[in-house]
Amino acid sequence: MELSQKCGDKCSQQLEENNKLRLLNTRKQEENVQLLFDLSLAKAENEKEQQIRSQIEKQLSDTNIIADQLTNLTQKTEKNDSDLHDMKSHYENLFAEQVNNIKKLVKERELLHLYIQRLEIENTSLVKITNDDDTVKLLNYSSQSPGTYEEAWGLIVKLREQIIQQLKMKEKLKNDIQQLQYNHKADLREREQIEQLLNRDLNTAKDEIIVLQSLQTEYERVMSLKNNLEKQLEERVNELKATKTVANSFTNQLKEKLEQITKAKVKEKTKIRSLKLH
């Protein structure tokens, strides 16, 4: 009876271990789902950043704010580089965690296999050293019962599938990291091209500004000359008006003198005629 009790305790212990393994697998699956969800969020965030970058690139047509836009773009690119570095570190940590989880699963599978083998060896040994038919039947049932052995075997199969899924997840994360690295390099190349275009446009704008400054200087010179000419013209007009006024005054005086002379002549003639008559 003590032997039967021991076998029952071992079977109960084995069932408890199996339940723990099931809970562990469930927890690992939930962690994998969370990892996939985090990865989807990261991809969505990356796509959102690309859309924002595209919108910013479309707004670079205004040459009057090229310098400010270049500064903003540089700051944003640095922020994206920092975010990408943080994201890469995050996924490297996730990858390392998954590797550790896989190692744990493999180790647990090996321990389970060894545990089952040990149980089988112990049961076989117990069968050989006892003559109790009921005990033999109980031991045979505990070692060969489909309810325990097949369940353990099914758990092993599930663990194998879980390991395969973890390996697939590892490969997927590796591909995602490579894709992020590729996108990062593409963003750097794109930023360099944009900076080259902006530098070219900036140089062109500087040349145009120099030309405009030259034109403005020439315009200011012409306007100054025009103002001087207008001022001189106004002075000449004023002088001409003054001269005309003087001329009119002189003419009027001359007319008055002529009238006076004419009157004097008439008076003199009249006086002479009067003298002749007398």
GROMACS .gro file of C-alpha atoms in nm:
model
  278
    1MET     CA    1   0.000   0.000   0.000
    2GLU     CA    2   0.284   0.242   0.071
    3LEU     CA    3   0.421   0.166  -0.272
    4SER     CA    4   0.081   0.238  -0.426
    5GLN     CA    5   0.064   0.561  -0.230
    6LYS     CA    6   0.409   0.659  -0.356
    7CYS     CA    7   0.308   0.582  -0.713
    8GLY     CA    8  -0.008   0.789  -0.668
    9ASP     CA    9   0.195   1.075  -0.526
   10LYS     CA   10   0.436   1.056  -0.817
   11CYS     CA   11   0.150   1.054  -1.064
   12SER     CA   12  -0.004   1.355  -0.889
   13GLN     CA   13   0.332   1.527  -0.892
   14GLN     CA   14   0.369   1.453  -1.261
   15LEU     CA   15   0.022   1.594  -1.332
   16GLU     CA   16   0.110   1.903  -1.134
   17GLU     CA   17   0.430   1.943  -1.332
   18ASN     CA   18   0.233   1.903  -1.655
   19ASN     CA   19  -0.014   2.168  -1.545
   20LYS     CA   20   0.272   2.403  -1.465
   21LEU     CA   21   0.416   2.341  -1.811
   22ARG     CA   22   0.079   2.413  -1.968
   23LEU     CA   23   0.054   2.740  -1.777
   24LEU     CA   24   0.408   2.825  -1.882
   25ASN     CA   25   0.324   2.760  -2.246
   26THR     CA   26   0.010   2.971  -2.219
   27ARG     CA   27   0.213   3.253  -2.071
   28LYS     CA   28   0.471   3.227  -2.347
   29GLN     CA   29   0.201   3.236  -2.612
   30GLU     CA   30   0.054   3.549  -2.454
   31GLU     CA   31   0.399   3.707  -2.454
   32ASN     CA   32   0.436   3.621  -2.823
   33VAL     CA   33   0.101   3.782  -2.900
   34GLN     CA   34   0.210   4.093  -2.711
   35LEU     CA   35   0.536   4.097  -2.908
   36LEU     CA   36   0.346   4.079  -3.236
   37PHE     CA   37   0.120   4.360  -3.119
   38ASP     CA   38   0.420   4.574  -3.022
   39LEU     CA   39   0.580   4.503  -3.358
   40SER     CA   40   0.262   4.609  -3.540
   41LEU     CA   41   0.252   4.930  -3.338
   42ALA     CA   42   0.616   4.997  -3.423
   43LYS     CA   43   0.549   4.943  -3.794
   44ALA     CA   44   0.247   5.173  -3.781
   45GLU     CA   45   0.453   5.436  -3.602
   46ASN     CA   46   0.728   5.400  -3.862
   47GLU     CA   47   0.477   5.442  -4.145
   48LYS     CA   48   0.331   5.743  -3.969
   49GLU     CA   49   0.678   5.897  -3.942
   50GLN     CA   50   0.736   5.834  -4.313
   51GLN     CA   51   0.408   6.009  -4.396
   52ILE     CA   52   0.504   6.303  -4.178
   53ARG     CA   53   0.846   6.314  -4.348
   54SER     CA   54   0.676   6.318  -4.689
   55GLN     CA   55   0.453   6.604  -4.581
   56ILE     CA   56   0.754   6.797  -4.456
   57GLU     CA   57   0.941   6.735  -4.782
   58LYS     CA   58   0.647   6.877  -4.980
   59GLN     CA   59   0.662   7.195  -4.774
   60LEU     CA   60   1.023   7.267  -4.873
   61SER     CA   61   0.921   7.452  -5.194
   62ASP     CA   62   0.921   7.793  -5.025
   63THR     CA   63   1.274   7.924  -5.075
   64ASN     CA   64   1.222   8.206  -4.825
   65ILE     CA   65   1.232   7.959  -4.530
   66ILE     CA   66   1.486   7.707  -4.663
   67ALA     CA   67   1.728   7.766  -4.377
   68ASP     CA   68   1.462   7.716  -4.109
   69GLN     CA   69   1.325   7.406  -4.281
   70LEU     CA   70   1.672   7.259  -4.311
   71THR     CA   71   1.724   7.311  -3.938
   72ASN     CA   72   1.389   7.153  -3.857
   73LEU     CA   73   1.458   6.862  -4.091
   74THR     CA   74   1.800   6.805  -3.937
   75GLN     CA   75   1.651   6.806  -3.587
   76LYS     CA   76   1.375   6.570  -3.694
   77THR     CA   77   1.625   6.337  -3.862
   78GLU     CA   78   1.836   6.333  -3.546
   79LYS     CA   79   1.523   6.251  -3.346
   80ASN     CA   80   1.436   5.973  -3.591
   81ASP     CA   81   1.790   5.839  -3.561
   82SER     CA   82   1.756   5.840  -3.183
   83ASP     CA   83   1.412   5.676  -3.200
   84LEU     CA   84   1.541   5.418  -3.444
   85HIS     CA   85   1.838   5.347  -3.218
   86ASP     CA   86   1.602   5.306  -2.922
   87MET     CA   87   1.371   5.086  -3.126
   88LYS     CA   88   1.662   4.873  -3.243
   89SER     CA   89   1.783   4.833  -2.885
   90HIS     CA   90   1.429   4.745  -2.779
   91TYR     CA   91   1.397   4.473  -3.039
   92GLU     CA   92   1.745   4.344  -2.970
   93ASN     CA   93   1.637   4.304  -2.609
   94LEU     CA   94   1.319   4.130  -2.724
   95PHE     CA   95   1.525   3.906  -2.948
   96ALA     CA   96   1.757   3.816  -2.661
   97GLU     CA   97   1.455   3.751  -2.441
   98GLN     CA   98   1.305   3.522  -2.705
   99VAL     CA   99   1.634   3.334  -2.734
  100ASN     CA  100   1.635   3.285  -2.358
  101ASN     CA  101   1.273   3.170  -2.372
  102ILE     CA  102   1.360   2.919  -2.643
  103LYS     CA  103   1.651   2.793  -2.437
  104LYS     CA  104   1.421   2.758  -2.138
  105LEU     CA  105   1.164   2.568  -2.344
  106VAL     CA  106   1.430   2.336  -2.481
  107LYS     CA  107   1.568   2.281  -2.132
  108GLU     CA  108   1.220   2.216  -1.995
  109ARG     CA  109   1.151   1.972  -2.275
  110GLU     CA  110   1.472   1.787  -2.200
  111LEU     CA  111   1.390   1.781  -1.830
  112LEU     CA  112   1.040   1.652  -1.904
  113HIS     CA  113   1.180   1.381  -2.128
  114LEU     CA  114   1.432   1.282  -1.863
  115TYR     CA  115   1.160   1.291  -1.599
  116ILE     CA  116   0.940   1.058  -1.804
  117GLN     CA  117   1.232   0.824  -1.868
  118ARG     CA  118   1.313   0.823  -1.499
  119LEU     CA  119   0.953   0.743  -1.413
  120GLU     CA  120   0.951   0.458  -1.662
  121ILE     CA  121   1.276   0.320  -1.523
  122GLU     CA  122   1.151   0.349  -1.168
  123ASN     CA  123   0.822   0.183  -1.256
  124THR     CA  124   1.001  -0.098  -1.437
  125SER     CA  125   1.233  -0.144  -1.141
  126LEU     CA  126   0.940  -0.150  -0.903
  127VAL     CA  127   0.760  -0.408  -1.117
  128LYS     CA  128   1.064  -0.636  -1.101
  129ILE     CA  129   1.099  -0.625  -0.722
  130THR     CA  130   0.735  -0.683  -0.625
  131ASN     CA  131   0.504  -0.986  -0.648
  132ASP     CA  132   0.185  -0.804  -0.560
  133ASP     CA  133  -0.046  -0.842  -0.861
  134ASP     CA  134  -0.249  -0.534  -0.773
  135THR     CA  135   0.068  -0.329  -0.732
  136VAL     CA  136   0.200  -0.458  -1.064
  137LYS     CA  137  -0.125  -0.363  -1.235
  138LEU     CA  138  -0.118  -0.019  -1.076
  139LEU     CA  139   0.244   0.040  -1.179
  140ASN     CA  140   0.179  -0.080  -1.531
  141TYR     CA  141  -0.127   0.144  -1.551
  142SER     CA  142   0.065   0.447  -1.417
  143SER     CA  143   0.345   0.398  -1.672
  144GLN     CA  144   0.143   0.289  -1.974
  145SER     CA  145  -0.185   0.473  -1.924
  146PRO     CA  146  -0.268   0.688  -2.227
  147GLY     CA  147  -0.411   0.951  -1.995
  148THR     CA  148  -0.068   1.032  -1.851
  149TYR     CA  149   0.189   0.927  -2.108
  150GLU     CA  150   0.005   1.051  -2.415
  151GLU     CA  151  -0.073   1.375  -2.240
  152ALA     CA  152   0.296   1.418  -2.166
  153TRP     CA  153   0.379   1.323  -2.525
  154GLY     CA  154   0.121   1.572  -2.652
  155LEU     CA  155   0.281   1.834  -2.433
  156ILE     CA  156   0.617   1.749  -2.588
  157VAL     CA  157   0.465   1.793  -2.934
  158LYS     CA  158   0.319   2.126  -2.826
  159LEU     CA  159   0.656   2.230  -2.690
  160ARG     CA  160   0.815   2.134  -3.020
  161GLU     CA  161   0.559   2.341  -3.207
  162GLN     CA  162   0.617   2.625  -2.963
  163ILE     CA  163   0.992   2.606  -3.029
  164ILE     CA  164   0.927   2.614  -3.402
  165GLN     CA  165   0.704   2.917  -3.356
  166GLN     CA  166   0.971   3.082  -3.143
  167LEU     CA  167   1.230   3.017  -3.415
  168LYS     CA  168   0.995   3.165  -3.672
  169MET     CA  169   0.940   3.463  -3.446
  170LYS     CA  170   1.316   3.498  -3.407
  171GLU     CA  171   1.362   3.497  -3.784
  172LYS     CA  172   1.076   3.742  -3.826
  173LEU     CA  173   1.222   3.980  -3.569
  174LYS     CA  174   1.560   3.947  -3.737
  175ASN     CA  175   1.405   4.034  -4.074
  176ASP     CA  176   1.219   4.326  -3.918
  177ILE     CA  177   1.540   4.460  -3.765
  178GLN     CA  178   1.716   4.424  -4.100
  179GLN     CA  179   1.427   4.605  -4.266
  180LEU     CA  180   1.447   4.884  -4.008
  181GLN     CA  181   1.822   4.909  -4.067
  182TYR     CA  182   1.760   4.925  -4.441
  183ASN     CA  183   1.494   5.193  -4.391
  184HIS     CA  184   1.734   5.382  -4.165
  185LYS     CA  185   2.006   5.376  -4.432
  186ALA     CA  186   1.750   5.475  -4.695
  187ASP     CA  187   1.640   5.765  -4.473
  188LEU     CA  188   2.001   5.874  -4.433
  189ARG     CA  189   2.055   5.862  -4.811
  190GLU     CA  190   1.730   6.049  -4.863
  191ARG     CA  191   1.833   6.308  -4.606
  192GLU     CA  192   2.170   6.351  -4.779
  193GLN     CA  193   1.994   6.398  -5.113
  194ILE     CA  194   1.753   6.648  -4.960
  195GLU     CA  195   2.041   6.832  -4.796
  196GLN     CA  196   2.225   6.841  -5.130
  197LEU     CA  197   1.914   6.975  -5.302
  198LEU     CA  198   1.860   7.226  -5.024
  199ASN     CA  199   2.224   7.333  -5.037
  200ARG     CA  200   2.195   7.373  -5.413
  201ASP     CA  201   1.873   7.571  -5.378
  202LEU     CA  202   2.028   7.768  -5.094
  203ASN     CA  203   2.331   7.855  -5.308
  204THR     CA  204   2.098   7.948  -5.594
  205ALA     CA  205   1.893   8.158  -5.356
  206LYS     CA  206   2.211   8.324  -5.228
  207ASP     CA  207   2.314   8.404  -5.587
  208GLU     CA  208   1.967   8.541  -5.655
  209ILE     CA  209   1.985   8.742  -5.335
  210ILE     CA  210   2.319   8.886  -5.447
  211VAL     CA  211   2.168   8.975  -5.785
  212LEU     CA  212   1.864   9.124  -5.615
  213GLN     CA  213   2.088   9.320  -5.380
  214SER     CA  214   2.283   9.446  -5.680
  215LEU     CA  215   1.959   9.539  -5.857
  216GLN     CA  216   1.835   9.704  -5.540
  217THR     CA  217   2.158   9.903  -5.513
  218GLU     CA  218   2.127  10.008  -5.877
  219TYR     CA  219   1.762  10.091  -5.825
  220GLU     CA  220   1.845  10.300  -5.520
  221ARG     CA  221   2.117  10.478  -5.722
  222VAL     CA  222   1.875  10.547  -6.006
  223MET     CA  223   1.607  10.663  -5.764
  224SER     CA  224   1.859  10.891  -5.594
  225LEU     CA  225   1.962  11.030  -5.933
  226LYS     CA  226   1.596  11.073  -6.026
  227ASN     CA  227   1.525  11.255  -5.702
  228ASN     CA  228   1.824  11.480  -5.761
  229LEU     CA  229   1.711  11.553  -6.116
  230GLU     CA  230   1.357  11.619  -5.998
  231LYS     CA  231   1.493  11.850  -5.731
  232GLN     CA  232   1.710  12.031  -5.987
  233LEU     CA  233   1.414  12.051  -6.225
  234GLU     CA  234   1.199  12.194  -5.951
  235GLU     CA  235   1.469  12.449  -5.873
  236ARG     CA  236   1.499  12.538  -6.241
  237VAL     CA  237   1.120  12.571  -6.268
  238ASN     CA  238   1.114  12.794  -5.963
  239GLU     CA  239   1.401  13.000  -6.107
  240LEU     CA  240   1.218  13.020  -6.439
  241LYS     CA  241   0.899  13.132  -6.263
  242ALA     CA  242   1.098  13.394  -6.073
  243THR     CA  243   1.267  13.509  -6.394
  244LYS     CA  244   0.933  13.520  -6.573
  245THR     CA  245   0.789  13.724  -6.288
  246VAL     CA  246   1.083  13.966  -6.308
  247ALA     CA  247   1.048  13.979  -6.687
  248ASN     CA  248   0.678  14.053  -6.662
  249SER     CA  249   0.748  14.322  -6.405
  250PHE     CA  250   1.019  14.473  -6.627
  251THR     CA  251   0.786  14.458  -6.928
  252ASN     CA  252   0.514  14.633  -6.738
  253GLN     CA  253   0.760  14.897  -6.625
  254LEU     CA  254   0.884  14.933  -6.981
  255LYS     CA  255   0.528  14.974  -7.107
  256GLU     CA  256   0.466  15.238  -6.845
  257LYS     CA  257   0.784  15.421  -6.949
  258LEU     CA  258   0.683  15.401  -7.315
  259GLU     CA  259   0.340  15.534  -7.232
  260GLN     CA  260   0.496  15.813  -7.031
  261ILE     CA  261   0.738  15.894  -7.316
  262THR     CA  262   0.454  15.882  -7.567
  263LYS     CA  263   0.245  16.113  -7.353
  264ALA     CA  264   0.544  16.343  -7.307
  265LYS     CA  265   0.603  16.355  -7.684
  266VAL     CA  266   0.239  16.427  -7.749
  267LYS     CA  267   0.245  16.698  -7.488
  268GLU     CA  268   0.566  16.839  -7.632
  269LYS     CA  269   0.425  16.841  -7.984
  270THR     CA  270   0.112  17.006  -7.858
  271LYS     CA  271   0.320  17.270  -7.683
  272ILE     CA  272   0.534  17.332  -7.994
  273ARG     CA  273   0.225  17.362  -8.211
  274SER     CA  274   0.083  17.611  -7.968
  275LEU     CA  275   0.400  17.819  -7.977
  276LYS     CA  276   0.399  17.826  -8.357
  277LEU     CA  277   0.045  17.948  -8.363
  278HIS     CA  278   0.131  18.238  -8.139
   0.00000   0.00000   0.00000
